[in-house]
mmCIF file of C-alpha atoms in Angstrom:
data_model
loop_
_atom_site.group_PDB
_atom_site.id
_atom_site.type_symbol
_atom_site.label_atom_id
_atom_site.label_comp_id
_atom_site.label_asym_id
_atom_site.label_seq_id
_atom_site.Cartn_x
_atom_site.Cartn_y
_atom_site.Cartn_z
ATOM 1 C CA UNK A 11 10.053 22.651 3.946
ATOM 2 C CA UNK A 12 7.330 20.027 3.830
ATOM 3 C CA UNK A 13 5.075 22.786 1.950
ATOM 4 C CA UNK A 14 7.935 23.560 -0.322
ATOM 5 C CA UNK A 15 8.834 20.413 -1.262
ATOM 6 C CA UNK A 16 4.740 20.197 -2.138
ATOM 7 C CA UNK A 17 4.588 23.163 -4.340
ATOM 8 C CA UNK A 18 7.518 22.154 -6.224
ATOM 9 C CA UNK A 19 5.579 18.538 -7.000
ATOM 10 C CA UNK A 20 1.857 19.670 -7.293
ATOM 11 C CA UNK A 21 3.454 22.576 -9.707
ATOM 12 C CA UNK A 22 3.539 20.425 -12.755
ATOM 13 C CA UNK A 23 -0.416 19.095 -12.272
ATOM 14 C CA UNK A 24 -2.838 20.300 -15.117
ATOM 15 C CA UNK A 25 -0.020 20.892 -17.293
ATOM 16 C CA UNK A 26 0.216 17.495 -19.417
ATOM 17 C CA UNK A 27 -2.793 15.378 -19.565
ATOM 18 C CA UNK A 28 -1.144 12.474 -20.487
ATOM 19 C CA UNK A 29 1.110 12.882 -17.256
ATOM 20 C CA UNK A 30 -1.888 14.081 -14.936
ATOM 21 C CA UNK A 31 -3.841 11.227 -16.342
ATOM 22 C CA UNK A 32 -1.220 8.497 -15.330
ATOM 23 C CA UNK A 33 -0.269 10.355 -11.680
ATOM 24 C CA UNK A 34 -4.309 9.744 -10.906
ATOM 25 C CA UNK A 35 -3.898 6.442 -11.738
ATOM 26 C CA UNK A 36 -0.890 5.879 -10.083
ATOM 27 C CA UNK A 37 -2.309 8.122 -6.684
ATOM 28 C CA UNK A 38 -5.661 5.823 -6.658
ATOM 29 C CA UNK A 39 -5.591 2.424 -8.576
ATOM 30 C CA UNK A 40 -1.744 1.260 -8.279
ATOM 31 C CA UNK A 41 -2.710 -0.085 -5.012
ATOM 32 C CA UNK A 42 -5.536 -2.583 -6.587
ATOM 33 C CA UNK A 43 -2.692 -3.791 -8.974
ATOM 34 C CA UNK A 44 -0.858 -4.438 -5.428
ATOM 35 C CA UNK A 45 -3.328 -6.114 -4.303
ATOM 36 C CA UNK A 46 -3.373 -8.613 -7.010
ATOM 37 C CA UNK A 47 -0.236 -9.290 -6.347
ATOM 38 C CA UNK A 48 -0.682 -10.641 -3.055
ATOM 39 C CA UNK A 49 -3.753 -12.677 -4.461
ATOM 40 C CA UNK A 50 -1.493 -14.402 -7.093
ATOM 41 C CA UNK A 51 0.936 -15.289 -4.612
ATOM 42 C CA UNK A 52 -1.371 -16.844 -2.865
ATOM 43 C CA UNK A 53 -3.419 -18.481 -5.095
ATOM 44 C CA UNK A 54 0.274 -20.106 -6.303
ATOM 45 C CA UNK A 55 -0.413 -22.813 -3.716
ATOM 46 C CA UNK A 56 2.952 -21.986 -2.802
ATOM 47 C CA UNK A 57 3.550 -22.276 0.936
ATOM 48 C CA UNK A 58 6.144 -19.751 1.064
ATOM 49 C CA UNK A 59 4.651 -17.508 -0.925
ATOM 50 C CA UNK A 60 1.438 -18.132 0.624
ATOM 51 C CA UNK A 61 3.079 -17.141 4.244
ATOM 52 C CA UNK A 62 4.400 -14.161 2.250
ATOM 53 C CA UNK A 63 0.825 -12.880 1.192
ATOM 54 C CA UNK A 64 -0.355 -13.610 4.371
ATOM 55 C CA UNK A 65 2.110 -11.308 6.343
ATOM 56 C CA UNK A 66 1.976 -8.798 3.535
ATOM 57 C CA UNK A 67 -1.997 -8.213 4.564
ATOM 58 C CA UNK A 68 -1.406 -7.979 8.219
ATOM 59 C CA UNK A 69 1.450 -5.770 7.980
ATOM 60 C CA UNK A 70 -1.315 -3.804 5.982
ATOM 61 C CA UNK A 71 -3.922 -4.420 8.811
ATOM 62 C CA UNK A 72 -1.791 -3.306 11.241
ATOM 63 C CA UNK A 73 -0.621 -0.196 9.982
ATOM 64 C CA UNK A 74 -3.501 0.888 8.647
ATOM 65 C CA UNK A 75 -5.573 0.259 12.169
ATOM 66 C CA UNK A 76 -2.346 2.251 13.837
ATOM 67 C CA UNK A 77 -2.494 5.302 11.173
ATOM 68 C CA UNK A 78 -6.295 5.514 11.478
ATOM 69 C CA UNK A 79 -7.134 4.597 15.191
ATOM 70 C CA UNK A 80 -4.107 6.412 16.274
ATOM 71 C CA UNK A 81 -2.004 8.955 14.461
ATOM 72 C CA UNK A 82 -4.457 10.413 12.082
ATOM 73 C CA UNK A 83 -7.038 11.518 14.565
ATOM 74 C CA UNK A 84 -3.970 12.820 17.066
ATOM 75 C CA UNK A 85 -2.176 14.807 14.773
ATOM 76 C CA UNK A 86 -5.061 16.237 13.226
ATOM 77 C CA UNK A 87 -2.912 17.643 9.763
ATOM 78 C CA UNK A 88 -5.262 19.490 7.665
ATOM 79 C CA UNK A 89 -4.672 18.498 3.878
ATOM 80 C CA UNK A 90 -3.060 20.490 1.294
ATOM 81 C CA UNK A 91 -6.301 21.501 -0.490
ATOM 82 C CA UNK A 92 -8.041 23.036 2.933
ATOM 83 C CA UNK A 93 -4.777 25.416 3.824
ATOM 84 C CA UNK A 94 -3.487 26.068 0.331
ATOM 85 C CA UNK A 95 -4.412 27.301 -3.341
ATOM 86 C CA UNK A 96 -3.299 23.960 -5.035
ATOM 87 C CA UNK A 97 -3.820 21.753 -8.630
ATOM 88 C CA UNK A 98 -6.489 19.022 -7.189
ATOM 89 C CA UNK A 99 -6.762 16.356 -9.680
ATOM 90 C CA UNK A 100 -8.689 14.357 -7.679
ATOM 91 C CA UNK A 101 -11.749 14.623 -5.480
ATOM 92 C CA UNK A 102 -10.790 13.962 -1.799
ATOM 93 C CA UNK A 103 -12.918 14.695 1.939
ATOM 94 C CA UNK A 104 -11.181 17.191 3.510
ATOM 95 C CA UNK A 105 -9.961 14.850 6.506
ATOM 96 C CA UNK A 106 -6.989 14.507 8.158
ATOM 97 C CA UNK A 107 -3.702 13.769 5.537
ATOM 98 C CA UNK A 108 -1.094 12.773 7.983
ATOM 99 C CA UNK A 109 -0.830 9.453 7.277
ATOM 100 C CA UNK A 110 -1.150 9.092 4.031
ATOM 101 C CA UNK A 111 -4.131 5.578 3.818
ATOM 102 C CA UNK A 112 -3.035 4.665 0.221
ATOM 103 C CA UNK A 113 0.785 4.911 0.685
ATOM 104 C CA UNK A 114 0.114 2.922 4.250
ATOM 105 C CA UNK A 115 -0.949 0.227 2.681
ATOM 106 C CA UNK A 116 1.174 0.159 -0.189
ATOM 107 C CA UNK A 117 4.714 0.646 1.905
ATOM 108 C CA UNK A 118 3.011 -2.008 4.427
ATOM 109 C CA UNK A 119 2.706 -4.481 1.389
ATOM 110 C CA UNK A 120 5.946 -3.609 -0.147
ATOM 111 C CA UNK A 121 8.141 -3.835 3.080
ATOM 112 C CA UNK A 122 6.171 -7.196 3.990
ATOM 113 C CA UNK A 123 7.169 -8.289 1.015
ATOM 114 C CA UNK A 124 10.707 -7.310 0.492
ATOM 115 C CA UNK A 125 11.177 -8.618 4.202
ATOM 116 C CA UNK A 126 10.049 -12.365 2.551
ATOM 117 C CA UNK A 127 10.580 -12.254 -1.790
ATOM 118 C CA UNK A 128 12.820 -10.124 -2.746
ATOM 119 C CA UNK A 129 11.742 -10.049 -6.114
ATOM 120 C CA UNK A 130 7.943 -9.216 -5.813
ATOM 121 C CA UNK A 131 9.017 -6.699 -2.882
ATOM 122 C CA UNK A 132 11.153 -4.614 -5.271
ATOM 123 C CA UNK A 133 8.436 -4.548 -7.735
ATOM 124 C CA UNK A 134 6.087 -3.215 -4.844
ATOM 125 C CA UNK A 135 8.302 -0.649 -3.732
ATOM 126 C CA UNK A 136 8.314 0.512 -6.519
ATOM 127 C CA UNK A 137 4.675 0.650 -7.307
ATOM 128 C CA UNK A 138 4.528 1.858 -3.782
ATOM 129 C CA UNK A 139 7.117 5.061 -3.932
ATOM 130 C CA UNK A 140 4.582 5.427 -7.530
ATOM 131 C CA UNK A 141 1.731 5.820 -5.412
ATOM 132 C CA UNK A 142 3.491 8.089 -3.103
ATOM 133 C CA UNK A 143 4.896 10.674 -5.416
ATOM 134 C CA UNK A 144 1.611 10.760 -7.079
ATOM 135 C CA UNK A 145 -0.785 11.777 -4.091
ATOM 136 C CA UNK A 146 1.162 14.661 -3.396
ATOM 137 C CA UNK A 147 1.269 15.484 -7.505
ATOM 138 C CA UNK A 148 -2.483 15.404 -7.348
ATOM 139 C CA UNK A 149 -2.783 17.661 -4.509
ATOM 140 C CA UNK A 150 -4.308 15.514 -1.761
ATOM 141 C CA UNK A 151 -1.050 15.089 0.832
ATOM 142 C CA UNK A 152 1.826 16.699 1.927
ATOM 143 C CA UNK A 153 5.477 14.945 1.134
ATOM 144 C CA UNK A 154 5.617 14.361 5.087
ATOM 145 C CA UNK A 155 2.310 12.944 4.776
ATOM 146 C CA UNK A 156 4.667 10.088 2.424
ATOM 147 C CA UNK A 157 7.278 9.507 4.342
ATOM 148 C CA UNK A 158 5.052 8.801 7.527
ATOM 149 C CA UNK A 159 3.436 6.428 5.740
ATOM 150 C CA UNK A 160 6.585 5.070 4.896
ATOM 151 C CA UNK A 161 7.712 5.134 8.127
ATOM 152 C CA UNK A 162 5.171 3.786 9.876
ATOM 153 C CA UNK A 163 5.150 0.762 7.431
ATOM 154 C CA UNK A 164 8.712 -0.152 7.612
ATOM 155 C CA UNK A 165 8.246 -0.781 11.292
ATOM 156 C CA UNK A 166 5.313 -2.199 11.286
ATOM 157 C CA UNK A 167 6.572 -5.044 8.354
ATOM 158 C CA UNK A 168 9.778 -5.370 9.892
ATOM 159 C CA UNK A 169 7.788 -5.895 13.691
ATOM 160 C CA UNK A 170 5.511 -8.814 11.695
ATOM 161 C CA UNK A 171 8.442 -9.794 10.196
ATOM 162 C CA UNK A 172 10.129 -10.473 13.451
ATOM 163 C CA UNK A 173 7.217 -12.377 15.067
ATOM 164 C CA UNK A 174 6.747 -14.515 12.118
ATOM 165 C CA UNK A 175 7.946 -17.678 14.040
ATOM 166 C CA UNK A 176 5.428 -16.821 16.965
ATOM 167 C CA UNK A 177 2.896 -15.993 14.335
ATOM 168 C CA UNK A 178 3.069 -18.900 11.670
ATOM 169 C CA UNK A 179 0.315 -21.206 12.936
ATOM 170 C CA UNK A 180 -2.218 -18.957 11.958
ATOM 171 C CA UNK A 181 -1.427 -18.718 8.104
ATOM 172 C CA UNK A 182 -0.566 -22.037 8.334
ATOM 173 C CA UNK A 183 -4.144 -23.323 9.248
ATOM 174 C CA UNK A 184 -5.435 -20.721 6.629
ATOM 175 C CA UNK A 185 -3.054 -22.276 4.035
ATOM 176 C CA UNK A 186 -4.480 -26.252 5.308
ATOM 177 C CA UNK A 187 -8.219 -24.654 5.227
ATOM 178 C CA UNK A 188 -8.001 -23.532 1.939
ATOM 179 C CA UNK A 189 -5.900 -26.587 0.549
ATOM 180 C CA UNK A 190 -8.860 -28.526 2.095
ATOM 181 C CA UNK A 191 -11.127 -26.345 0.142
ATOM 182 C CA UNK A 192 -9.586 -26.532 -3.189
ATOM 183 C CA UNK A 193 -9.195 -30.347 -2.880
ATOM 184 C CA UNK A 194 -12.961 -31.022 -2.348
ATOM 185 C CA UNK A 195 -13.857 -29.111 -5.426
ATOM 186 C CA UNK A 196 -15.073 -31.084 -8.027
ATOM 187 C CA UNK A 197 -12.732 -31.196 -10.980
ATOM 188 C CA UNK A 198 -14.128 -29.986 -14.465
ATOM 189 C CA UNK A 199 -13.066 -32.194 -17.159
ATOM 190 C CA UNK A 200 -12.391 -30.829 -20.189
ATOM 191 C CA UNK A 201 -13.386 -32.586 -24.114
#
């Protein structure tokens, strides 16, 4: 089924440029405009949102460190392109595809998120089930691949989540340490 559901997807690649143009975009650079996100939220000097950037990149950490430490080298799951005749739009090692690194970190930013701002976390769930979809379009993982990912981010986010209370001292002294900083920086006037 997993295979099936990834032939019907990576059928349409190469057929409209315009689409196979915006599915590589989505399957490899989506997750930079992600990342931006949690830079403007914390650059908003915001201490909410600041705590919500911070957990956001640790729920990232986490799962990421988990997926590659862990599961990837365990399971072992050849990627589409080494078992299959498939559209590759992208260049991609042949390592192991189950976890998918990219949708990792996007569901692990997008959970965080929806777990603290409910508005920025729907906009990165989205961006994240973008990023998804697209790196099975472009031939690189499996729809299981996905929904580990997926998986293994919700429960990771929601974990953080949890331990927030335990964990807040630590963002907090980033959050004083970098006040500190931006207070001692000499203020450019302007004519």
């Amino acid at each position: 089924m997993n295979y099936q559901l990834f032939q019907i997807i990576n059928h349409f690649a190469g057929k409209w440029d315009l689409i196979d143009d915006l599915m590589e975009f989505f399957a490899q650079d989506i997750i930079w405009l992600m990342i931006a996100m949690i830079g403007v939220l914390w650059f908003t000097h915001k201490e909410q949102q600041q705590q919500s950037a911070f957990y956001a990149l640790l729920s990232a950490v986490v799962a990421l460190g988990i997926a590659t430490v862990w599961i990837s080298p365990d399971v072992n799951q050849p990627r589409p392109f080494v078992l299959h005749v498939v559209h590759q739009l992208i260049p991609h090692n042949a390592d192991a595809s189950f976890p998918s690194d990219h949708s990792t970190l996007a569901f692990s930013l997008a959970f965080s998120l929806l777990f603290t701002n409910r508005k920025w976390g729907t906009v990165a769930l989205v961006l994240a089930c973008l990023t998804g979809f697209a790196r099975v379009y472009v031939g690189v993982h499996y729809p299981g691949d996905i929904a580990g990912s997926a998986a293994l981010a919700a429960l990771i986010s929601f974990l953080v989540y949890t331990m927030r209370a335990r964990l807040n001292p630590v963002p907090n002294l980033l959050i004083r340490i970098y006040n500190k900083i931006i207070s001692s920086l000499p203020i450019v006037s302007r004519k």
